[in-house]
């Protein structure tokens, strides 16, 4: 990745020195890891696993003009903290109108985006950020330090801004003890203690216009700095964007090439798929798996940021014994999940980490599916059941199919479960309240960043977490990592410890990567290249043949 944070992100390859000037040896690696590489259903591996698409022909020069026609099923959620909470309902507005001050572009080192200076002190207990000159929001207002600080204040005290919701970034935001505005474009942040992974926070924190935020909450306006301008949302019908002719990166990127993006809302995936087949749509971010399988050359698999997983409440009487939980881990047929439920998109994995992570272990790219070993472990634990283990899942088709397959896997080794369906909203409420009694299936993100960030920010790894998992070994690993350069040998020793308890004393069962296919039409070019963080497509490079 481009490393010199004193040079505005572009096509130049900066040196690393200016970004880390003043940093201690411990801080240097933390900056470079970015650190390395989005909680739960914090639904984004860069480059993806999809087939190379004919839509990216290198011999063709990008063309200006045209409107990309996209689609989504869920309607927008604007009132629970957008854009400071990453919601699956908001795939386009999470990507098009807003930006953070730094990004992880094509590796895990920060590059400047809205900032011209991003400088930690020696022990990483404070940070100075200076915004690029001349930045404006989509409504023409200048981007100021107050706008930047606004997002942190909102995450820290959402009730003060009329917001009810849970923020994935709250642990980071609460580590900011002072935001001292030095000038209209410069801020000095002081943290509660040295924070080796704090760059991860600012790579995820978008900047929006403070003065018009009440309009954002009602869906009337989104005044960000991104390559596309939010124009109109008609709930349940249509969402429109126009190109930002004044985008601050237009000179170095060449884009955006599209005149705009139009998003239609559909009642379900099948209706969306039929519209694609009839030629009405150019982009499906979550196509029916069978439709994606029929169009593999037009399909891309984006950044892996974590897992679909099955959680286990370790206080349930049948799940207290680690041998039983390991038996469940080894009873799940991950290759079948990928092949049958995912139409063979993605890769079999038994770890949250993408290959770019310093915690990545090639041995955990094995299925670890062994029913015979599972039965042996249950026998060693003296397995007996008096009633089925509760097994919660959403009522959406994909989760119903996944839970049913896992239920059969567990029955095959002698474990009985009772499926408990809930609508998505009710399911998320139970998840966040930590009220699942036995097993559940869902997904998480943020594993593409510093492992410490994943542990601190992601719901199934946080303390407290939904599994009530409080292993002294795990708590010690977390404590050690708070003091270590994420790329150091000492940190890697801690990642090894984690990967061992992940299998031997599990509280989560990996199912498959948390990313699915994205499908484009024949006329789309330039799609399939992604930012590491935020894990979105580079829409400004997309154009239409």
Coordinates of C-alpha atoms in Angstrom, one line a residue:
X1 CA 0.0 0.0 0.0
X2 CA 1.0 3.6 -0.5
X3 CA 2.5 4.5 2.8
X4 CA 3.5 8.2 3.1
X5 CA 0.7 9.9 4.9
X6 CA 2.2 13.3 4.0
X7 CA 1.2 12.8 0.4
X8 CA -2.4 12.8 -0.7
X9 CA -3.6 9.4 -1.7
X10 CA -3.2 9.0 -5.5
X11 CA -1.2 7.1 -8.0
X12 CA 2.1 8.0 -6.4
X13 CA 3.7 5.6 -4.0
X14 CA 4.7 7.5 -0.9
X15 CA 7.4 6.7 1.6
X16 CA 6.4 5.5 5.1
X17 CA 8.5 7.9 7.0
X18 CA 6.2 10.9 7.2
X19 CA 3.2 9.0 8.3
X20 CA 5.0 7.5 11.2
X21 CA 7.3 10.3 12.1
X22 CA 7.3 10.8 15.8
X23 CA 6.0 7.2 16.4
X24 CA 7.8 4.8 18.6
X25 CA 9.0 1.4 17.4
X26 CA 5.9 -0.1 18.9
X27 CA 3.8 2.4 17.0
X28 CA 5.5 1.9 13.6
X29 CA 4.2 -1.6 13.0
X30 CA 0.7 -0.6 14.2
X31 CA 0.5 2.1 11.7
X32 CA 1.7 -0.1 8.9
X33 CA -0.7 -2.9 9.8
X34 CA -3.6 -0.5 9.6
X35 CA -3.8 -1.9 10.9
X36 CA -3.9 -5.3 9.3
X37 CA -6.0 -6.9 7.3
X38 CA -15.9 -4.3 9.4
X39 CA -19.5 -6.9 14.7
X40 CA -22.3 -9.0 14.0
X41 CA -24.0 -8.7 10.8
X42 CA -21.5 -6.0 10.5
X43 CA -21.8 -7.5 7.1
X44 CA -17.2 -7.1 3.7
X45 CA -11.2 -10.3 1.2
X46 CA -9.9 -8.1 -1.2
X47 CA -9.8 -9.0 -4.8
X48 CA -12.4 -11.7 -4.0
X49 CA -12.7 -15.2 -5.1
X50 CA -14.9 -14.6 -8.1
X51 CA -14.0 -15.4 -11.6
X52 CA -12.2 -12.9 -13.7
X53 CA -14.9 -10.9 -15.6
X54 CA -14.9 -9.9 -19.2
X55 CA -16.3 -6.6 -17.9
X56 CA -12.7 -5.5 -16.9
X57 CA -11.1 -5.7 -20.4
X58 CA -7.8 -3.9 -19.9
X59 CA -7.7 -2.8 -23.6
X60 CA -10.8 -0.6 -23.3
X61 CA -10.6 3.0 -22.1
X62 CA -13.3 4.1 -19.6
X63 CA -16.2 6.0 -21.1
X64 CA -18.0 8.8 -19.4
X65 CA -21.8 8.7 -18.9
X66 CA -24.7 6.4 -18.3
X67 CA -26.7 5.3 -15.2
X68 CA -25.9 2.1 -13.4
X69 CA -29.1 0.3 -12.4
X70 CA -28.8 -1.4 -9.0
X71 CA -31.2 -3.1 -6.7
X72 CA -31.7 -4.1 -3.1
X73 CA -34.5 -5.9 -1.1
X74 CA -34.5 -4.2 2.3
X75 CA -35.5 -0.6 2.6
X76 CA -33.0 2.0 4.0
X77 CA -32.5 2.4 7.7
X78 CA -31.7 6.1 8.4
X79 CA -32.8 6.7 12.0
X80 CA -30.6 4.4 14.0
X81 CA -27.2 6.1 13.6
X82 CA -26.4 6.1 9.8
X83 CA -23.6 6.5 8.7
X84 CA -21.8 5.7 11.9
X85 CA -23.4 2.3 12.2
X86 CA -22.8 -0.3 9.4
X87 CA -26.2 -1.8 8.5
X88 CA -26.8 -4.4 5.9
X89 CA -30.0 -2.5 4.8
X90 CA -27.8 0.3 3.5
X91 CA -25.3 -1.2 1.0
X92 CA -25.4 1.7 -1.5
X93 CA -25.6 4.6 0.9
X94 CA -22.8 3.0 2.9
X95 CA -20.6 3.2 -0.2
X96 CA -21.4 6.1 -2.5
X97 CA -21.9 9.4 -0.7
X98 CA -19.6 9.1 2.3
X99 CA -15.9 8.6 3.0
X100 CA -13.5 8.4 6.0
X101 CA -10.4 10.5 6.4
X102 CA -8.0 7.6 5.7
X103 CA -8.5 4.3 3.9
X104 CA -6.9 0.9 3.5
X105 CA -6.8 1.0 -0.2
X106 CA -5.1 -2.1 -1.6
X107 CA -3.2 -3.3 1.4
X108 CA -3.3 -2.8 5.2
X109 CA -1.4 0.4 5.5
X110 CA -3.4 3.7 5.8
X111 CA -3.5 6.1 2.9
X112 CA -4.7 9.7 3.1
X113 CA -8.2 10.4 1.8
X114 CA -9.7 13.5 3.4
X115 CA -6.6 14.3 5.5
X116 CA -3.3 15.8 4.5
X117 CA -1.8 15.0 7.9
X118 CA -2.4 12.0 10.1
X119 CA 0.2 11.8 12.9
X120 CA 0.4 9.8 16.1
X121 CA 2.7 10.8 19.0
X122 CA 5.4 8.4 20.1
X123 CA 3.4 6.1 22.3
X124 CA 0.1 6.4 20.3
X125 CA -1.8 8.0 23.1
X126 CA -2.7 11.0 20.9
X127 CA -3.2 11.9 17.2
X128 CA -3.2 15.1 15.1
X129 CA -5.3 15.2 12.0
X130 CA -5.4 18.0 9.5
X131 CA -8.0 18.0 6.7
X132 CA -7.1 18.6 3.1
X133 CA -7.7 22.3 2.1
X134 CA -10.7 23.1 0.0
X135 CA -12.8 20.1 0.8
X136 CA -16.6 20.6 0.5
X137 CA -19.7 18.6 1.2
X138 CA -22.2 17.8 -1.5
X139 CA -24.3 20.9 -0.5
X140 CA -21.2 23.2 -1.0
X141 CA -20.5 23.6 2.7
X142 CA -16.8 23.5 3.7
X143 CA -15.6 20.4 5.6
X144 CA -14.5 21.4 9.0
X145 CA -12.9 19.9 12.1
X146 CA -16.3 20.3 13.8
X147 CA -17.9 18.1 11.2
X148 CA -15.2 15.5 11.7
X149 CA -15.5 15.5 15.5
X150 CA -19.3 15.3 15.2
X151 CA -19.3 11.6 14.3
X152 CA -17.2 10.7 17.4
X153 CA -19.5 12.7 19.7
X154 CA -22.6 11.0 18.2
X155 CA -21.2 7.5 18.7
X156 CA -20.2 8.4 22.3
X157 CA -23.6 9.8 23.3
X158 CA -26.2 8.8 20.7
X159 CA -29.1 9.8 22.9
X160 CA -28.0 13.5 22.8
X161 CA -28.6 13.3 19.0
X162 CA -31.9 11.5 19.2
X163 CA -30.4 8.2 18.2
X164 CA -31.2 4.7 19.6
X165 CA -28.9 2.0 18.4
X166 CA -25.8 0.0 18.9
X167 CA -22.6 1.1 17.3
X168 CA -19.8 -1.2 16.2
X169 CA -17.4 1.7 16.7
X170 CA -18.4 2.6 20.2
X171 CA -15.4 0.9 21.9
X172 CA -13.1 3.0 19.7
X173 CA -15.0 6.2 20.1
X174 CA -15.1 5.9 23.9
X175 CA -11.3 5.6 23.9
X176 CA -11.2 9.2 22.7
X177 CA -11.1 11.3 25.9
X178 CA -10.5 14.7 24.3
X179 CA -11.0 16.1 20.8
X180 CA -9.3 19.5 20.8
X181 CA -10.1 21.6 17.7
X182 CA -6.8 23.5 16.9
X183 CA -8.2 25.3 13.8
X184 CA -11.0 25.0 11.3
X185 CA -9.3 22.0 9.7
X186 CA -7.1 20.5 12.5
X187 CA -7.9 18.4 15.5
X188 CA -5.8 16.8 18.2
X189 CA -7.2 13.7 19.8
X190 CA -6.2 12.3 23.2
X191 CA -6.9 8.7 24.0
X192 CA -7.5 7.0 27.3
X193 CA -4.2 5.1 26.9
X194 CA -1.8 4.2 24.2
X195 CA -3.9 2.6 21.4
X196 CA -1.8 0.6 18.9
X197 CA -4.8 0.0 16.6
X198 CA -6.5 3.4 16.6
X199 CA -5.9 3.9 12.9
X200 CA -8.6 1.2 12.3
X201 CA -11.2 3.6 13.9
X202 CA -10.5 6.5 11.6
X203 CA -10.4 4.2 8.5
X204 CA -14.1 3.3 9.4
X205 CA -15.4 6.7 10.6
X206 CA -17.2 8.6 7.8
X207 CA -17.5 12.4 7.7
X208 CA -20.8 14.1 7.1
X209 CA -22.1 17.6 7.4
X210 CA -23.0 18.3 11.0
X211 CA -25.5 21.1 10.3
X212 CA -27.7 19.0 8.0
X213 CA -27.6 15.8 10.0
X214 CA -31.3 16.1 11.1
X215 CA -32.1 15.8 7.4
X216 CA -29.9 12.7 7.1
X217 CA -31.9 11.0 10.0
X218 CA -35.1 11.5 8.0
X219 CA -33.6 10.5 4.7
X220 CA -34.0 13.9 3.1
X221 CA -30.2 14.5 2.6
X222 CA -26.8 12.9 2.9
X223 CA -24.2 15.5 2.7
X224 CA -20.9 13.6 2.5
X225 CA -17.8 14.1 0.3
X226 CA -18.0 10.9 -1.8
X227 CA -17.9 10.4 -5.5
X228 CA -21.7 10.2 -5.8
X229 CA -24.3 12.6 -4.5
X230 CA -27.4 11.4 -2.8
X231 CA -30.4 12.9 -4.7
X232 CA -33.6 11.2 -3.7
X233 CA -35.1 8.3 -1.7
X234 CA -38.7 7.2 -2.2
X235 CA -39.2 4.6 0.5
X236 CA -39.7 1.1 -0.9
X237 CA -39.4 2.3 -4.5
X238 CA -36.3 4.0 -5.7
X239 CA -33.0 5.6 -4.6
X240 CA -31.0 7.9 -6.9
X241 CA -27.4 9.3 -6.9
X242 CA -25.6 11.6 -9.3
X243 CA -21.9 11.9 -10.0
X244 CA -20.1 14.4 -7.8
X245 CA -18.4 16.7 -10.4
X246 CA -16.3 18.3 -7.6
X247 CA -15.1 15.1 -6.1
X248 CA -11.7 15.8 -4.4
X249 CA -10.0 12.8 -6.0
X250 CA -11.3 13.4 -9.5
X251 CA -7.9 14.5 -10.8
X252 CA -5.9 11.5 -9.6
X253 CA -8.6 8.9 -10.1
X254 CA -10.2 9.9 -13.4
X255 CA -13.6 9.1 -12.1
X256 CA -16.4 8.9 -11.4
X257 CA -17.3 7.9 -15.0
X258 CA -21.0 7.2 -14.4
X259 CA -23.5 10.0 -14.6
X260 CA -25.4 8.4 -11.8
X261 CA -26.6 5.2 -10.0
X262 CA -30.3 4.3 -9.7
X263 CA -31.3 1.7 -7.1
X264 CA -34.7 0.0 -7.2
X265 CA -36.3 -1.8 -4.2
X266 CA -37.7 -5.3 -4.6
X267 CA -39.8 -7.4 -2.3
X268 CA -37.5 -10.4 -2.5
X269 CA -34.5 -11.9 -4.2
X270 CA -36.5 -13.8 -6.7
X271 CA -38.2 -10.7 -8.0
X272 CA -34.9 -8.9 -8.2
X273 CA -33.4 -11.9 -10.1
X274 CA -36.2 -11.8 -12.6
X275 CA -35.6 -8.1 -13.2
X276 CA -31.9 -8.8 -13.8
X277 CA -32.7 -11.6 -16.3
X278 CA -35.0 -9.3 -18.2
X279 CA -32.2 -6.8 -18.6
X280 CA -33.6 -4.2 -16.2
X281 CA -30.7 -4.2 -13.8
X282 CA -26.9 -3.9 -13.9
X283 CA -25.8 -4.8 -10.4
X284 CA -27.1 -7.2 -7.7
X285 CA -25.0 -7.0 -4.5
X286 CA -26.8 -10.1 -3.1
X287 CA -28.1 -12.1 -6.0
X288 CA -29.9 -15.5 -5.6
X289 CA -27.0 -18.0 -5.5
X290 CA -28.4 -20.0 -8.4
X291 CA -28.6 -16.9 -10.6
X292 CA -25.0 -16.0 -9.8
X293 CA -24.0 -19.6 -10.6
X294 CA -25.6 -19.3 -14.0
X295 CA -23.5 -16.1 -14.7
X296 CA -20.1 -16.9 -13.1
X297 CA -18.2 -14.8 -15.6
X298 CA -20.2 -11.8 -14.5
X299 CA -19.8 -12.5 -10.8
X300 CA -17.4 -11.2 -8.3
X301 CA -16.8 -12.2 -4.7
X302 CA -15.7 -9.2 -2.6
X303 CA -13.5 -8.7 0.5
X304 CA -13.7 -11.3 3.2
X305 CA -14.0 -9.6 6.5
X306 CA -15.1 -12.4 8.8
X307 CA -17.4 -15.4 9.0
X308 CA -20.9 -16.8 9.0
X309 CA -20.7 -18.7 12.2
X310 CA -22.7 -20.6 14.8
X311 CA -22.5 -19.2 18.3
X312 CA -22.6 -21.3 21.4
X313 CA -23.7 -20.1 24.9
X314 CA -21.0 -21.8 27.0
X315 CA -23.1 -21.5 30.1
X316 CA -25.8 -23.9 28.7
X317 CA -25.5 -27.1 30.7
X318 CA -24.9 -29.2 27.6
X319 CA -22.2 -26.7 26.3
X320 CA -20.0 -26.2 29.4
X321 CA -17.6 -28.9 28.4
X322 CA -15.0 -27.7 25.8
X323 CA -14.9 -31.3 24.4
X324 CA -18.6 -31.0 23.5
X325 CA -18.1 -27.7 21.8
X326 CA -15.1 -29.0 19.9
X327 CA -17.3 -32.0 18.9
X328 CA -19.8 -29.6 17.5
X329 CA -17.1 -27.7 15.7
X330 CA -16.0 -30.9 14.0
X331 CA -19.5 -32.1 13.2
X332 CA -20.3 -29.3 10.8
X333 CA -19.9 -30.1 7.1
X334 CA -18.4 -26.9 5.8
X335 CA -17.6 -28.2 2.3
X336 CA -21.3 -29.0 1.9
X337 CA -22.3 -25.6 3.1
X338 CA -20.1 -23.9 0.5
X339 CA -21.1 -26.3 -2.3
X340 CA -24.9 -26.7 -1.8
X341 CA -25.9 -23.5 0.0
X342 CA -23.4 -21.1 -1.5
X343 CA -23.4 -22.6 -5.1
X344 CA -19.6 -23.1 -4.7
X345 CA -18.7 -19.5 -4.3
X346 CA -16.1 -18.7 -1.7
X347 CA -13.6 -21.0 0.0
X348 CA -13.8 -23.5 2.8
X349 CA -12.3 -22.0 5.9
X350 CA -12.1 -22.6 9.7
X351 CA -10.9 -19.2 10.7
X352 CA -12.1 -15.6 10.6
X353 CA -8.8 -14.2 9.3
X354 CA -8.2 -13.4 5.6
X355 CA -4.8 -14.2 4.1
X356 CA -3.7 -10.6 4.6
X357 CA -4.0 -10.9 8.4
X358 CA -0.9 -11.6 10.5
X359 CA -3.1 -14.1 12.4
X360 CA -3.9 -16.1 9.3
X361 CA -3.0 -19.8 9.7
X362 CA -2.9 -21.9 6.5
X363 CA -3.7 -25.0 8.6
X364 CA -7.1 -23.5 9.4
X365 CA -8.1 -23.4 5.7
X366 CA -8.9 -27.0 6.2
X367 CA -12.6 -28.2 6.6
X368 CA -11.9 -29.8 10.0
X369 CA -14.9 -31.9 9.3
X370 CA -14.6 -35.2 11.2
X371 CA -17.8 -36.8 12.4
X372 CA -15.9 -39.8 13.8
X373 CA -13.7 -37.6 15.9
X374 CA -16.8 -35.7 17.0
X375 CA -18.4 -38.8 18.3
X376 CA -15.2 -39.8 20.1
X377 CA -15.0 -36.4 21.9
X378 CA -18.7 -36.7 22.9
X379 CA -18.0 -40.2 24.4
X380 CA -15.0 -38.9 26.3
X381 CA -17.2 -36.1 27.7
X382 CA -19.9 -38.7 28.8
X383 CA -22.4 -37.1 26.5
X384 CA -26.1 -37.4 27.5
X385 CA -29.1 -35.2 26.7
X386 CA -32.3 -34.7 28.5
X387 CA -33.8 -32.2 26.0
X388 CA -32.8 -30.6 22.6
X389 CA -30.4 -27.6 22.6
X390 CA -32.3 -24.4 21.5
X391 CA -31.0 -23.3 18.0
X392 CA -32.0 -19.8 16.9
X393 CA -31.9 -18.5 13.4
X394 CA -33.5 -15.9 11.2
X395 CA -36.6 -16.7 9.1
X396 CA -34.8 -15.6 5.9
X397 CA -34.4 -18.5 3.4
X398 CA -30.6 -18.7 3.5
X399 CA -30.4 -18.9 7.3
X400 CA -33.3 -21.4 7.4
X401 CA -31.4 -23.7 5.0
X402 CA -28.1 -23.3 6.9
X403 CA -29.7 -24.0 10.3
X404 CA -31.4 -27.1 8.9
X405 CA -28.2 -28.5 7.4
X406 CA -26.3 -28.0 10.6
X407 CA -29.2 -29.5 12.7
X408 CA -28.8 -32.7 10.6
X409 CA -25.0 -32.6 11.0
X410 CA -25.4 -32.5 14.7
X411 CA -28.1 -35.2 14.8
X412 CA -25.7 -37.5 12.8
X413 CA -23.2 -37.4 15.7
X414 CA -25.9 -37.7 18.4
X415 CA -26.7 -34.1 19.3
X416 CA -30.4 -33.1 19.2
X417 CA -31.4 -29.5 18.6
X418 CA -34.6 -27.5 18.4
X419 CA -34.8 -24.9 15.7
X420 CA -36.2 -21.5 16.8
X421 CA -37.0 -19.1 13.9
X422 CA -37.2 -15.3 14.5
X423 CA -37.8 -12.5 12.0
X424 CA -34.5 -10.5 11.4
X425 CA -35.4 -7.6 13.7
X426 CA -36.3 -9.8 16.6
X427 CA -33.2 -12.0 16.1
X428 CA -30.9 -9.0 16.2
X429 CA -32.5 -7.7 19.4
X430 CA -31.9 -11.1 21.1
X431 CA -28.4 -11.1 19.8
X432 CA -27.5 -7.7 21.2
X433 CA -29.1 -8.5 24.5
X434 CA -27.1 -11.7 24.8
X435 CA -30.2 -13.8 25.3
X436 CA -29.6 -16.8 23.1
X437 CA -29.8 -19.9 25.4
X438 CA -28.0 -22.5 23.2
X439 CA -26.9 -22.2 19.6
X440 CA -27.5 -19.6 16.9
X441 CA -26.3 -18.7 13.4
X442 CA -25.4 -15.3 12.1
X443 CA -22.3 -13.4 10.7
X444 CA -19.6 -11.0 11.7
X445 CA -17.1 -8.7 10.1
X446 CA -13.9 -6.7 11.1
X447 CA -11.5 -9.7 11.0
X448 CA -9.7 -8.1 8.0
X449 CA -8.4 -5.4 10.4
X450 CA -6.0 -5.7 13.3
X451 CA -6.9 -8.9 15.2
X452 CA -7.1 -6.7 18.3
X453 CA -9.7 -4.6 16.6
X454 CA -11.7 -7.7 15.8
X455 CA -11.6 -8.7 19.5
X456 CA -12.6 -5.3 20.7
X457 CA -15.1 -4.3 18.1
X458 CA -16.9 -7.4 17.0
X459 CA -19.9 -8.6 19.0
X460 CA -19.0 -12.4 19.3
X461 CA -15.4 -11.6 20.5
X462 CA -16.1 -8.6 22.7
X463 CA -16.0 -8.7 26.5
X464 CA -18.8 -9.3 27.4
X465 CA -19.9 -11.4 24.4
X466 CA -23.1 -13.3 23.5
X467 CA -21.5 -16.7 24.3
X468 CA -20.5 -15.6 27.8
X469 CA -17.0 -16.9 27.0
X470 CA -14.5 -15.5 29.4
X471 CA -11.5 -17.9 29.2
X472 CA -8.5 -16.6 31.2
X473 CA -6.3 -17.5 28.2
X474 CA -8.4 -15.4 25.8
X475 CA -8.5 -12.5 28.2
X476 CA -4.7 -12.7 28.6
X477 CA -4.3 -12.8 24.8
X478 CA -6.3 -9.6 24.4
X479 CA -4.4 -7.9 27.2
X480 CA -1.0 -8.8 25.7
X481 CA -2.1 -7.5 22.2
X482 CA -3.0 -4.1 23.5
X483 CA 0.7 -3.5 24.1
X484 CA 2.2 -5.0 20.9
X485 CA 2.9 -4.0 17.4
X486 CA 0.4 -6.1 15.5
X487 CA 3.0 -7.3 13.0
X488 CA 5.6 -8.2 15.6
X489 CA 6.8 -11.7 16.4
X490 CA 5.5 -11.2 19.9
X491 CA 2.0 -10.4 18.6
X492 CA 2.1 -13.4 16.2
X493 CA 2.8 -15.6 19.2
X494 CA -0.4 -14.4 20.7
X495 CA -2.3 -15.1 17.5
X496 CA -1.0 -18.6 17.6
X497 CA -2.4 -19.0 21.1
X498 CA -5.7 -17.7 19.9
X499 CA -5.9 -20.0 17.0
X500 CA -5.2 -23.0 19.3
X501 CA -8.1 -22.1 21.7
X502 CA -10.3 -21.3 18.7
X503 CA -10.3 -25.1 17.9
X504 CA -9.7 -26.6 21.4
X505 CA -11.9 -24.4 23.5
X506 CA -14.3 -23.0 20.9
X507 CA -17.3 -20.7 21.5
X508 CA -17.9 -20.0 17.8
X509 CA -18.2 -22.6 15.0
X510 CA -17.0 -21.2 11.6
X511 CA -19.4 -22.0 8.8
X512 CA -18.2 -20.1 5.7
X513 CA -16.8 -16.7 4.7
X514 CA -19.2 -13.8 5.4
X515 CA -19.1 -12.6 1.8
X516 CA -21.3 -13.5 -1.1
X517 CA -21.3 -13.0 -4.8
X518 CA -22.0 -9.7 -6.6
X519 CA -23.5 -9.9 -10.1
X520 CA -23.2 -7.3 -12.9
X521 CA -24.7 -7.2 -16.3
X522 CA -22.8 -7.5 -19.6
X523 CA -22.5 -3.8 -20.1
X524 CA -20.7 -3.1 -16.9
X525 CA -16.9 -2.5 -16.9
X526 CA -14.4 -1.8 -14.1
X527 CA -16.4 -3.6 -11.4
X528 CA -14.7 -6.1 -9.1
X529 CA -11.9 -4.0 -7.5
X530 CA -12.4 -3.3 -3.8
X531 CA -11.1 -1.1 -1.0
X532 CA -9.8 -3.1 2.0
X533 CA -11.5 -0.7 4.4
X534 CA -14.2 0.2 4.0
X535 CA -14.8 -3.1 2.1
X536 CA -16.6 -1.6 -0.9
X537 CA -16.3 -1.7 -4.6
X538 CA -14.5 1.2 -6.2
X539 CA -17.6 2.6 -7.8
X540 CA -15.8 5.6 -9.2
X541 CA -13.9 3.2 -11.6
X542 CA -17.0 1.6 -12.9
X543 CA -18.3 2.5 -16.4
X544 CA -20.8 1.3 -19.0
X545 CA -20.0 -0.1 -22.4

